Every structure is written in structure tokens, then in C-alpha cells.
Amino acid sequence: MRAMVLEDPGSPLRLRERPIPEYGADQVLIRVTACGVCRTDLHVVDGDLKEPKLPLVLGHEIVGVVEAVGERVEGLELGQRVGVPWLGGTCAECAYCKRDQENLCDQAVFTGYQIDGGYAEYAVADHRYAFPLASGISDAEAAPLLCAGLIGYRSLCMTGEAPKLGLYGFGAAAHIIAQVALHQGRKVFAFTRQGDTEGQEFAHRLGAQWAGDSSMHPPTELDAAILFAPAGELVPAALAAVRKGGVVVCAGIHMTQIPAFDYSLLWGERCVRSVANLTRRDGQEFLALAPQIPVRTQIQTFPLAEANQVLERLRTGKILGAGVLLPEIS
Ligand SMILES: [Zn+2]
Ligand SMILES: [Zn+2]
């Protein structure tokens, strides 16, 4: 099979011919039809996330068809369409796993980081971390739901009711979660890179109440904010925009250093928290909710071999919505 392989962090991925991966008793073999490109992939390529398995196939927004099932697999069948997320396996025995916080498992392994992912024609996945996907959305449009959507959904849940919600960094995750928030009757305030009028217009088209630069103060006090952009300076900016008792949720896996800020920004029971990974329950809930809204993802598709160019476009903010690789086209 063809795969885009990371051999050396800091260097571009290389297109390689590899054998179709072997699957274990708890795993399914998946023919990959679409794989989203996530900012986390960029953090792995750049070495911000340490000690990836090498060589590594990136990609943790996998959509594909089950081609083979291991002997202990339950609930998935040959020919079924499935999605594979970032969380690829947990120990099932630690204190976190036992209280349904498997997203915090110390032994967790992650797709496209410690396990080969979906920048390839085939991938294997643990059946407990492969979700059946409902029809009504194409493979490419479904791919961003698997990380941008899921992490966004978990972040949204962490904001509580928050009728006025700020979204900092209006990319793949924000454009999905804005639709969920609007569906729930919330008002959305979108913050983009400085001068990103295209991103701001995109937010308005999706129904945002207001859109502006991330350095700007919103026209009204927010109840909560979610930071999808990996820029530490947004933490004090968002704290300054939320009301007393409000929460600022950091959704990214990596963030630049948060600058020192005055205690008055945190005072008034404001709260800063992070969101890590996802639980299986998040996956089941969100993938059931998305088709009801229905969430429409804005995607740009590319052949597998163009993965490096897609990562570069993501880095420079030149993808509107989400970038998706299609291994079946060349
Ligand atoms: Zn565990
Ligand atoms: Zn991701």
C-alpha cells in the first residue's frame, strides 16, 4: 500500500510503499477512504509532541471500510463504514479507566502518534476505538468529525450552558462546534488571526453573532470561551473577555507559553482548564448528534501524496475549514 511516512521529525513526510498492516485479535483492518489533517499532526511533524513511534504514519481522523476483523472483535462487521479517532487504546485497568475517564489513562496510545494512522491506503484499529458512522454524510466530510468535531464537542460540554460563547481560532474544530452551539441556541463570537477577513466572513456565514481579530474585545461579555488556536497569549485575552464565573477552555494538545497576567483577570471565579483527548462516550454522543443537526463540514480535499503541502497550508492558515486526504485518488 501507499503511505505518507514520518521518518524524522522536522523533515517532510515521505511517500512509501509498505505492506498492508497485520491486524490483531481485537483489531479491524480498514481500507482508508478519507483522512483529515489535524493541527496535532503538525505538532508531531515539528517535534512539539515528543517521542512518536518512528517511522510513523500520521492521521487520526480516519474514515474507511472494515475489510477484515480479528477474532475477538464485537459490534463491527465486514463492509461497515467506521471512523477512527485520536484515542487508539487504553489499559482498561487504571483508576481513570475505571471511572470512565479513559481519556486520561496513563497507558493510553494515540492514533497517528504511537499507532500508525490514516495517511495511508489501509490502517488497523482497536474495535473499541472505531466508531460506526451513520449515512448522510460523505467519507471526506465525515473525517473532520473524528477529531476536530470530537475534541470540539468535549470542549463545548466543558463550557456548561454558556449562552454567549467565544471561539478563538476559527478553523476545523470551531466551524463544526459553532454549528452545534448555534443548534443549542447559543450565540457564537468568532476570533480569527489578525486581518483574516475570509475566516471572519466564513464565521458570519455559519451564523456567528460577531467575528473579529483575536486581539479585539468582543462587543459584549462572554459566558465562556474555547481556545482552538495554540497561542498562549490568547489565554489572558480570553479571560479578559469572559464574565465572572466564566470558563476558558484550552482545547489544543500543545500551546505556546502562556504569558504572565494580572490576577484580576482570573479573579471573580473565572476558570482556565484544558481538555485532553476524548472518551468513547464523547464519540458515541457526538457522532449520534452530528447527523441530527445536521453538522455540515467545510472541507478541501487532496490526494494522499500532497500531505506535506496540506500540512504547510494548515500551518499558514490557508485552509478554510478542514483539509482531508483521499488515499484512493492520485
Ligand atoms: Zn487506563
Ligand atoms: Zn486531531
mmCIF file of C-alpha atoms and ligand atoms in Angstrom:
data_model
loop_
_atom_site.group_PDB
_atom_site.id
_atom_site.type_symbol
_atom_site.label_atom_id
_atom_site.label_comp_id
_atom_site.label_asym_id
_atom_site.label_seq_id
_atom_site.Cartn_x
_atom_site.Cartn_y
_atom_site.Cartn_z
ATOM 1 C CA MET A 1 0.000 0.000 0.000
ATOM 2 C CA ARG A 2 0.998 3.635 -0.340
ATOM 3 C CA ALA A 3 1.593 5.608 2.863
ATOM 4 C CA MET A 4 2.934 9.035 3.778
ATOM 5 C CA VAL A 5 5.519 8.281 6.429
ATOM 6 C CA LEU A 6 7.242 10.419 9.059
ATOM 7 C CA GLU A 7 10.788 9.108 9.393
ATOM 8 C CA ASP A 8 12.457 12.050 11.033
ATOM 9 C CA PRO A 9 10.580 14.819 12.922
ATOM 10 C CA GLY A 10 11.364 18.192 11.398
ATOM 11 C CA SER A 11 11.592 16.686 7.896
ATOM 12 C CA PRO A 12 8.783 16.272 5.356
ATOM 13 C CA LEU A 13 6.769 13.045 5.156
ATOM 14 C CA ARG A 14 7.897 10.558 2.523
ATOM 15 C CA LEU A 15 5.673 8.600 0.166
ATOM 16 C CA ARG A 16 6.483 4.911 0.767
ATOM 17 C CA GLU A 17 5.275 1.503 -0.378
ATOM 18 C CA ARG A 18 4.560 -0.640 2.688
ATOM 19 C CA PRO A 19 2.881 -3.989 3.290
ATOM 20 C CA ILE A 20 -0.795 -3.853 4.253
ATOM 21 C CA PRO A 21 -0.708 -3.861 8.089
ATOM 22 C CA GLU A 22 -1.441 -7.048 10.045
ATOM 23 C CA TYR A 23 -4.404 -6.931 12.410
ATOM 24 C CA GLY A 24 -4.641 -8.481 15.870
ATOM 25 C CA ALA A 25 -7.499 -10.318 17.591
ATOM 26 C CA ASP A 26 -9.029 -7.069 18.910
ATOM 27 C CA GLN A 27 -8.449 -5.100 15.735
ATOM 28 C CA VAL A 28 -10.096 -4.391 12.428
ATOM 29 C CA LEU A 29 -8.356 -3.793 9.129
ATOM 30 C CA ILE A 30 -9.730 -0.678 7.466
ATOM 31 C CA ARG A 31 -9.464 0.426 3.839
ATOM 32 C CA VAL A 32 -8.998 4.158 4.315
ATOM 33 C CA THR A 33 -11.204 6.311 2.096
ATOM 34 C CA ALA A 34 -10.552 9.672 3.782
ATOM 35 C CA CYS A 35 -8.280 11.021 6.497
ATOM 36 C CA GLY A 36 -8.450 14.510 7.940
ATOM 37 C CA VAL A 37 -5.354 16.613 8.552
ATOM 38 C CA CYS A 38 -5.300 17.982 12.091
ATOM 39 C CA ARG A 39 -3.130 20.592 13.788
ATOM 40 C CA THR A 40 -1.882 17.837 16.104
ATOM 41 C CA ASP A 41 -0.253 16.214 13.050
ATOM 42 C CA LEU A 42 1.719 19.405 12.620
ATOM 43 C CA HIS A 43 2.821 19.243 16.274
ATOM 44 C CA VAL A 44 4.072 15.672 15.696
ATOM 45 C CA VAL A 45 5.919 16.607 12.495
ATOM 46 C CA ASP A 46 7.508 19.623 14.180
ATOM 47 C CA GLY A 47 8.583 17.623 17.244
ATOM 48 C CA ASP A 48 6.365 19.595 19.676
ATOM 49 C CA LEU A 49 4.908 16.222 20.680
ATOM 50 C CA LYS A 50 7.845 14.127 21.795
ATOM 51 C CA GLU A 51 8.847 10.557 21.028
ATOM 52 C CA PRO A 52 6.440 9.476 18.316
ATOM 53 C CA LYS A 53 6.725 5.909 17.081
ATOM 54 C CA LEU A 54 9.123 6.034 14.122
ATOM 55 C CA PRO A 55 8.686 5.522 11.298
ATOM 56 C CA LEU A 56 5.109 6.712 11.692
ATOM 57 C CA VAL A 57 2.014 7.036 9.554
ATOM 58 C CA LEU A 58 0.213 10.162 10.777
ATOM 59 C CA GLY A 59 -3.529 10.754 10.740
ATOM 60 C CA HIS A 60 -6.226 10.335 13.367
ATOM 61 C CA GLU A 61 -9.381 11.416 11.558
ATOM 62 C CA ILE A 62 -9.786 8.179 9.659
ATOM 63 C CA VAL A 63 -12.858 7.164 7.708
ATOM 64 C CA GLY A 64 -12.930 3.846 5.902
ATOM 65 C CA VAL A 65 -14.482 0.460 5.362
ATOM 66 C CA VAL A 66 -13.887 -2.630 7.508
ATOM 67 C CA GLU A 67 -12.055 -5.156 5.327
ATOM 68 C CA ALA A 68 -11.206 -7.775 7.964
ATOM 69 C CA VAL A 69 -11.989 -8.370 11.632
ATOM 70 C CA GLY A 70 -9.946 -10.038 14.381
ATOM 71 C CA GLU A 71 -11.403 -12.988 16.286
ATOM 72 C CA ARG A 72 -12.334 -11.003 19.433
ATOM 73 C CA VAL A 73 -13.942 -8.082 17.579
ATOM 74 C CA GLU A 74 -17.519 -7.319 18.568
ATOM 75 C CA GLY A 75 -20.007 -4.893 17.115
ATOM 76 C CA LEU A 76 -18.262 -4.246 13.806
ATOM 77 C CA GLU A 77 -18.824 -6.115 10.566
ATOM 78 C CA LEU A 78 -17.139 -6.560 7.216
ATOM 79 C CA GLY A 79 -18.071 -3.766 4.835
ATOM 80 C CA GLN A 80 -19.171 -1.409 7.617
ATOM 81 C CA ARG A 81 -18.182 2.263 7.456
ATOM 82 C CA VAL A 82 -16.239 3.343 10.535
ATOM 83 C CA GLY A 83 -14.362 6.321 11.908
ATOM 84 C CA VAL A 84 -11.165 6.125 13.962
ATOM 85 C CA PRO A 85 -10.232 8.941 16.382
ATOM 86 C CA TRP A 86 -7.087 10.134 18.191
ATOM 87 C CA LEU A 87 -7.528 7.909 21.252
ATOM 88 C CA GLY A 88 -6.489 4.499 19.983
ATOM 89 C CA GLY A 89 -6.337 2.331 23.095
ATOM 90 C CA THR A 90 -6.356 2.398 26.898
ATOM 91 C CA CYS A 91 -5.394 -0.038 29.671
ATOM 92 C CA ALA A 92 -8.966 -0.521 30.999
ATOM 93 C CA GLU A 93 -7.490 -1.094 34.464
ATOM 94 C CA CYS A 94 -6.170 2.171 35.886
ATOM 95 C CA ALA A 95 -8.197 4.464 38.160
ATOM 96 C CA TYR A 96 -9.015 6.790 35.250
ATOM 97 C CA CYS A 97 -10.215 3.993 33.010
ATOM 98 C CA LYS A 98 -12.350 2.570 35.818
ATOM 99 C CA ARG A 99 -14.195 5.856 36.279
ATOM 100 C CA ASP A 100 -14.858 6.363 32.571
ATOM 101 C CA GLN A 101 -12.095 8.951 32.203
ATOM 102 C CA GLU A 102 -10.135 6.786 29.798
ATOM 103 C CA ASN A 103 -9.108 9.992 28.021
ATOM 104 C CA LEU A 104 -6.695 10.466 30.959
ATOM 105 C CA CYS A 105 -5.376 6.877 31.043
ATOM 106 C CA ASP A 106 -1.643 6.805 31.783
ATOM 107 C CA GLN A 107 -1.152 3.924 29.349
ATOM 108 C CA ALA A 108 -3.228 5.440 26.536
ATOM 109 C CA VAL A 109 -1.954 5.110 22.983
ATOM 110 C CA PHE A 110 -2.850 7.522 20.228
ATOM 111 C CA THR A 111 -3.615 7.037 16.561
ATOM 112 C CA GLY A 112 -1.073 8.599 14.234
ATOM 113 C CA TYR A 113 1.356 9.068 17.144
ATOM 114 C CA GLN A 114 2.106 5.753 18.873
ATOM 115 C CA ILE A 115 -0.003 3.724 16.434
ATOM 116 C CA ASP A 116 0.126 4.100 12.647
ATOM 117 C CA GLY A 117 -2.732 6.259 11.418
ATOM 118 C CA GLY A 118 -4.649 7.058 8.267
ATOM 119 C CA TYR A 119 -2.262 8.829 5.873
ATOM 120 C CA ALA A 120 -2.242 5.506 4.014
ATOM 121 C CA GLU A 121 -4.434 3.193 1.959
ATOM 122 C CA TYR A 122 -5.002 0.844 4.915
ATOM 123 C CA ALA A 123 -4.968 1.146 8.707
ATOM 124 C CA VAL A 124 -5.728 -1.104 11.667
ATOM 125 C CA ALA A 125 -7.660 -0.021 14.741
ATOM 126 C CA ASP A 126 -8.827 -1.467 18.037
ATOM 127 C CA HIS A 127 -12.531 -2.273 17.631
ATOM 128 C CA ARG A 128 -13.289 -0.467 20.923
ATOM 129 C CA TYR A 129 -11.925 2.729 19.375
ATOM 130 C CA ALA A 130 -13.562 2.528 15.968
ATOM 131 C CA PHE A 131 -16.994 4.109 15.739
ATOM 132 C CA PRO A 132 -19.697 3.097 13.257
ATOM 133 C CA LEU A 133 -20.662 6.121 11.125
ATOM 134 C CA ALA A 134 -24.212 6.989 10.145
ATOM 135 C CA SER A 135 -25.032 7.594 6.481
ATOM 136 C CA GLY A 136 -25.989 11.000 5.081
ATOM 137 C CA ILE A 137 -22.506 12.471 5.006
ATOM 138 C CA SER A 138 -19.647 11.649 2.633
ATOM 139 C CA ASP A 139 -16.452 9.995 3.862
ATOM 140 C CA ALA A 140 -14.438 13.172 3.295
ATOM 141 C CA GLU A 141 -16.997 15.361 5.070
ATOM 142 C CA ALA A 142 -17.172 12.929 7.987
ATOM 143 C CA ALA A 143 -13.381 12.815 8.545
ATOM 144 C CA PRO A 144 -13.083 16.125 10.469
ATOM 145 C CA LEU A 145 -15.784 14.987 12.882
ATOM 146 C CA LEU A 146 -13.338 12.390 14.262
ATOM 147 C CA CYS A 147 -11.020 14.874 15.938
ATOM 148 C CA ALA A 148 -11.957 18.487 15.260
ATOM 149 C CA GLY A 149 -15.582 17.572 15.957
ATOM 150 C CA LEU A 150 -14.978 15.273 18.924
ATOM 151 C CA ILE A 151 -12.471 17.432 20.784
ATOM 152 C CA GLY A 152 -14.611 20.443 19.985
ATOM 153 C CA TYR A 153 -17.649 18.687 21.390
ATOM 154 C CA ARG A 154 -15.866 17.727 24.600
ATOM 155 C CA SER A 155 -14.658 21.337 24.927
ATOM 156 C CA LEU A 156 -18.173 22.642 24.339
ATOM 157 C CA CYS A 157 -19.522 20.360 27.082
ATOM 158 C CA MET A 158 -16.900 21.834 29.459
ATOM 159 C CA THR A 159 -18.379 25.316 28.985
ATOM 160 C CA GLY A 160 -21.672 24.295 30.607
ATOM 161 C CA GLU A 161 -24.657 26.258 29.335
ATOM 162 C CA ALA A 162 -22.688 29.404 28.322
ATOM 163 C CA PRO A 163 -25.236 31.238 26.138
ATOM 164 C CA LYS A 164 -22.570 33.601 24.764
ATOM 165 C CA LEU A 165 -19.612 31.577 23.560
ATOM 166 C CA GLY A 166 -16.291 32.810 22.168
ATOM 167 C CA LEU A 167 -14.305 30.606 19.769
ATOM 168 C CA TYR A 168 -10.652 31.572 19.346
ATOM 169 C CA GLY A 169 -9.127 30.180 16.154
ATOM 170 C CA PHE A 170 -11.863 29.639 13.592
ATOM 171 C CA GLY A 171 -10.628 26.537 11.775
ATOM 172 C CA ALA A 172 -11.685 22.917 11.524
ATOM 173 C CA ALA A 173 -12.890 22.456 15.115
ATOM 174 C CA ALA A 174 -14.536 25.855 15.545
ATOM 175 C CA HIS A 175 -16.539 25.677 12.335
ATOM 176 C CA ILE A 176 -18.025 22.351 13.454
ATOM 177 C CA ILE A 177 -18.648 23.295 17.044
ATOM 178 C CA ALA A 178 -20.167 26.654 16.067
ATOM 179 C CA GLN A 179 -22.916 24.680 14.322
ATOM 180 C CA VAL A 180 -23.546 22.584 17.439
ATOM 181 C CA ALA A 181 -23.564 25.686 19.668
ATOM 182 C CA LEU A 182 -25.987 27.524 17.361
ATOM 183 C CA HIS A 183 -28.211 24.444 17.247
ATOM 184 C CA GLN A 184 -28.295 24.560 21.052
ATOM 185 C CA GLY A 185 -29.447 28.193 20.880
ATOM 186 C CA ARG A 186 -26.165 29.797 21.910
ATOM 187 C CA LYS A 187 -24.644 32.927 20.394
ATOM 188 C CA VAL A 188 -21.199 32.486 18.841
ATOM 189 C CA PHE A 189 -18.418 35.077 18.785
ATOM 190 C CA ALA A 190 -15.568 34.109 16.427
ATOM 191 C CA PHE A 191 -11.973 35.275 16.854
ATOM 192 C CA THR A 192 -9.520 34.788 13.977
ATOM 193 C CA ARG A 193 -5.924 35.661 13.135
ATOM 194 C CA GLN A 194 -5.361 39.366 12.638
ATOM 195 C CA GLY A 195 -6.868 40.540 9.359
ATOM 196 C CA ASP A 196 -8.281 37.131 8.380
ATOM 197 C CA THR A 197 -11.372 38.631 6.755
ATOM 198 C CA GLU A 198 -12.021 35.404 4.843
ATOM 199 C CA GLY A 199 -12.191 33.470 8.124
ATOM 200 C CA GLN A 200 -14.412 36.145 9.658
ATOM 201 C CA GLU A 201 -16.804 36.066 6.698
ATOM 202 C CA PHE A 202 -16.862 32.271 6.960
ATOM 203 C CA ALA A 203 -17.871 32.581 10.646
ATOM 204 C CA HIS A 204 -20.632 35.054 9.750
ATOM 205 C CA ARG A 205 -21.932 32.725 7.029
ATOM 206 C CA LEU A 206 -22.188 29.926 9.592
ATOM 207 C CA GLY A 207 -24.265 32.191 11.837
ATOM 208 C CA ALA A 208 -21.777 33.799 14.227
ATOM 209 C CA GLN A 209 -23.135 36.871 16.000
ATOM 210 C CA TRP A 210 -19.802 38.657 15.677
ATOM 211 C CA ALA A 211 -16.390 37.948 14.173
ATOM 212 C CA GLY A 212 -13.136 39.832 14.639
ATOM 213 C CA ASP A 213 -9.402 39.654 15.304
ATOM 214 C CA SER A 214 -8.308 37.685 18.377
ATOM 215 C CA SER A 215 -6.746 40.863 19.799
ATOM 216 C CA MET A 216 -10.151 42.585 19.793
ATOM 217 C CA HIS A 217 -12.559 42.811 22.679
ATOM 218 C CA PRO A 218 -15.982 41.345 21.810
ATOM 219 C CA PRO A 219 -18.971 43.724 21.816
ATOM 220 C CA THR A 220 -20.423 42.004 24.865
ATOM 221 C CA GLU A 221 -19.153 39.986 27.832
ATOM 222 C CA LEU A 222 -18.872 36.263 27.077
ATOM 223 C CA ASP A 223 -20.006 33.409 29.318
ATOM 224 C CA ALA A 224 -17.230 31.108 28.130
ATOM 225 C CA ALA A 225 -14.517 30.799 25.509
ATOM 226 C CA ILE A 226 -12.838 27.863 23.799
ATOM 227 C CA LEU A 227 -9.271 28.267 22.518
ATOM 228 C CA PHE A 228 -8.581 26.181 19.437
ATOM 229 C CA ALA A 229 -5.558 28.240 18.382
ATOM 230 C CA PRO A 230 -2.312 27.042 20.033
ATOM 231 C CA ALA A 231 -1.268 30.552 21.112
ATOM 232 C CA GLY A 232 -0.665 31.035 24.847
ATOM 233 C CA GLU A 233 -1.276 34.795 24.670
ATOM 234 C CA LEU A 234 -4.926 34.065 23.937
ATOM 235 C CA VAL A 235 -5.465 32.775 27.497
ATOM 236 C CA PRO A 236 -5.308 36.211 29.177
ATOM 237 C CA ALA A 237 -7.136 37.732 26.177
ATOM 238 C CA ALA A 238 -9.983 35.255 26.590
ATOM 239 C CA LEU A 239 -10.058 35.696 30.371
ATOM 240 C CA ALA A 240 -10.488 39.418 29.797
ATOM 241 C CA ALA A 241 -13.466 38.699 27.541
ATOM 242 C CA VAL A 242 -15.402 36.342 29.853
ATOM 243 C CA ARG A 243 -17.659 37.358 32.729
ATOM 244 C CA LYS A 244 -17.182 36.482 36.402
ATOM 245 C CA GLY A 245 -17.616 32.754 36.888
ATOM 246 C CA GLY A 246 -16.872 32.153 33.206
ATOM 247 C CA VAL A 247 -14.630 29.415 31.882
ATOM 248 C CA VAL A 248 -11.827 29.444 29.324
ATOM 249 C CA VAL A 249 -11.258 26.014 27.791
ATOM 250 C CA CYS A 250 -7.939 25.237 26.101
ATOM 251 C CA ALA A 251 -8.748 22.589 23.506
ATOM 252 C CA GLY A 252 -5.359 22.038 21.907
ATOM 253 C CA ILE A 253 -2.826 19.360 22.779
ATOM 254 C CA HIS A 254 0.006 21.864 22.580
ATOM 255 C CA MET A 255 0.159 25.588 23.254
ATOM 256 C CA THR A 256 2.912 28.175 23.280
ATOM 257 C CA GLN A 257 3.810 29.512 26.712
ATOM 258 C CA ILE A 258 1.069 31.437 28.465
ATOM 259 C CA PRO A 259 2.384 34.903 29.377
ATOM 260 C CA ALA A 260 2.187 36.149 32.976
ATOM 261 C CA PHE A 261 -1.018 38.052 33.647
ATOM 262 C CA ASP A 262 -2.596 40.021 36.436
ATOM 263 C CA TYR A 263 -4.580 38.047 38.995
ATOM 264 C CA SER A 264 -7.536 40.360 38.396
ATOM 265 C CA LEU A 265 -8.137 38.531 35.084
ATOM 266 C CA LEU A 266 -8.692 35.267 36.956
ATOM 267 C CA TRP A 267 -10.423 36.832 39.963
ATOM 268 C CA GLY A 268 -14.195 36.553 40.157
ATOM 269 C CA GLU A 269 -14.143 32.758 39.958
ATOM 270 C CA ARG A 270 -13.071 32.703 36.353
ATOM 271 C CA CYS A 271 -11.602 29.348 35.422
ATOM 272 C CA VAL A 272 -8.982 28.139 32.934
ATOM 273 C CA ARG A 273 -8.934 24.461 32.038
ATOM 274 C CA SER A 274 -7.687 22.142 29.352
ATOM 275 C CA VAL A 275 -9.436 19.343 27.519
ATOM 276 C CA ALA A 276 -7.495 16.174 26.830
ATOM 277 C CA ASN A 277 -8.351 13.648 24.130
ATOM 278 C CA LEU A 278 -11.804 12.089 24.165
ATOM 279 C CA THR A 279 -13.763 9.345 25.823
ATOM 280 C CA ARG A 280 -15.704 6.681 23.983
ATOM 281 C CA ARG A 281 -18.858 8.244 25.367
ATOM 282 C CA ASP A 282 -17.925 11.568 23.717
ATOM 283 C CA GLY A 283 -17.576 9.675 20.453
ATOM 284 C CA GLN A 284 -20.915 7.923 20.730
ATOM 285 C CA GLU A 285 -22.758 11.089 21.806
ATOM 286 C CA PHE A 286 -21.264 13.417 19.246
ATOM 287 C CA LEU A 287 -21.449 11.027 16.287
ATOM 288 C CA ALA A 288 -25.130 10.474 17.104
ATOM 289 C CA LEU A 289 -25.817 14.212 17.492
ATOM 290 C CA ALA A 290 -23.949 15.465 14.390
ATOM 291 C CA PRO A 291 -26.338 13.960 11.791
ATOM 292 C CA GLN A 292 -29.378 15.282 13.674
ATOM 293 C CA ILE A 293 -28.264 18.927 13.474
ATOM 294 C CA PRO A 294 -27.007 18.145 10.767
ATOM 295 C CA VAL A 295 -23.382 19.308 11.012
ATOM 296 C CA ARG A 296 -22.011 20.262 7.598
ATOM 297 C CA THR A 297 -18.247 20.324 7.366
ATOM 298 C CA GLN A 298 -16.395 22.638 5.022
ATOM 299 C CA ILE A 299 -13.548 20.626 3.552
ATOM 300 C CA GLN A 300 -10.803 20.877 0.985
ATOM 301 C CA THR A 301 -9.710 17.500 -0.387
ATOM 302 C CA PHE A 302 -6.265 16.490 -1.621
ATOM 303 C CA PRO A 303 -4.525 13.327 -2.899
ATOM 304 C CA LEU A 304 -2.581 11.384 -0.247
ATOM 305 C CA ALA A 305 0.768 12.314 -1.821
ATOM 306 C CA GLU A 306 0.090 16.020 -1.154
ATOM 307 C CA ALA A 307 0.070 15.593 2.636
ATOM 308 C CA ASN A 308 3.133 17.811 3.097
ATOM 309 C CA GLN A 309 1.533 20.659 1.161
ATOM 310 C CA VAL A 310 -1.687 20.321 3.171
ATOM 311 C CA LEU A 311 0.263 20.483 6.448
ATOM 312 C CA GLU A 312 2.012 23.622 5.208
ATOM 313 C CA ARG A 313 -1.304 25.226 4.273
ATOM 314 C CA LEU A 314 -2.645 24.411 7.727
ATOM 315 C CA ARG A 315 0.410 25.980 9.323
ATOM 316 C CA THR A 316 -0.066 29.228 7.444
ATOM 317 C CA GLY A 317 -3.839 29.352 7.933
ATOM 318 C CA LYS A 318 -4.596 28.742 4.254
ATOM 319 C CA ILE A 319 -7.261 26.069 4.710
ATOM 320 C CA LEU A 320 -10.847 27.187 5.102
ATOM 321 C CA GLY A 321 -12.497 24.598 7.347
ATOM 322 C CA ALA A 322 -10.654 21.283 7.245
ATOM 323 C CA GLY A 323 -8.146 19.616 4.911
ATOM 324 C CA VAL A 324 -8.829 15.975 4.039
ATOM 325 C CA LEU A 325 -6.614 13.431 2.254
ATOM 326 C CA LEU A 326 -8.219 10.934 -0.122
ATOM 327 C CA PRO A 327 -5.955 7.857 -0.457
ATOM 328 C CA GLU A 328 -7.961 6.465 -3.350
ATOM 329 C CA ILE A 329 -7.225 9.312 -5.743
ATOM 330 C CA SER A 330 -3.781 10.147 -7.036
HETATM 331 ZN ZN ZN B 1 -6.069 3.210 31.933
HETATM 332 ZN ZN ZN B 2 -6.629 15.998 15.969
#
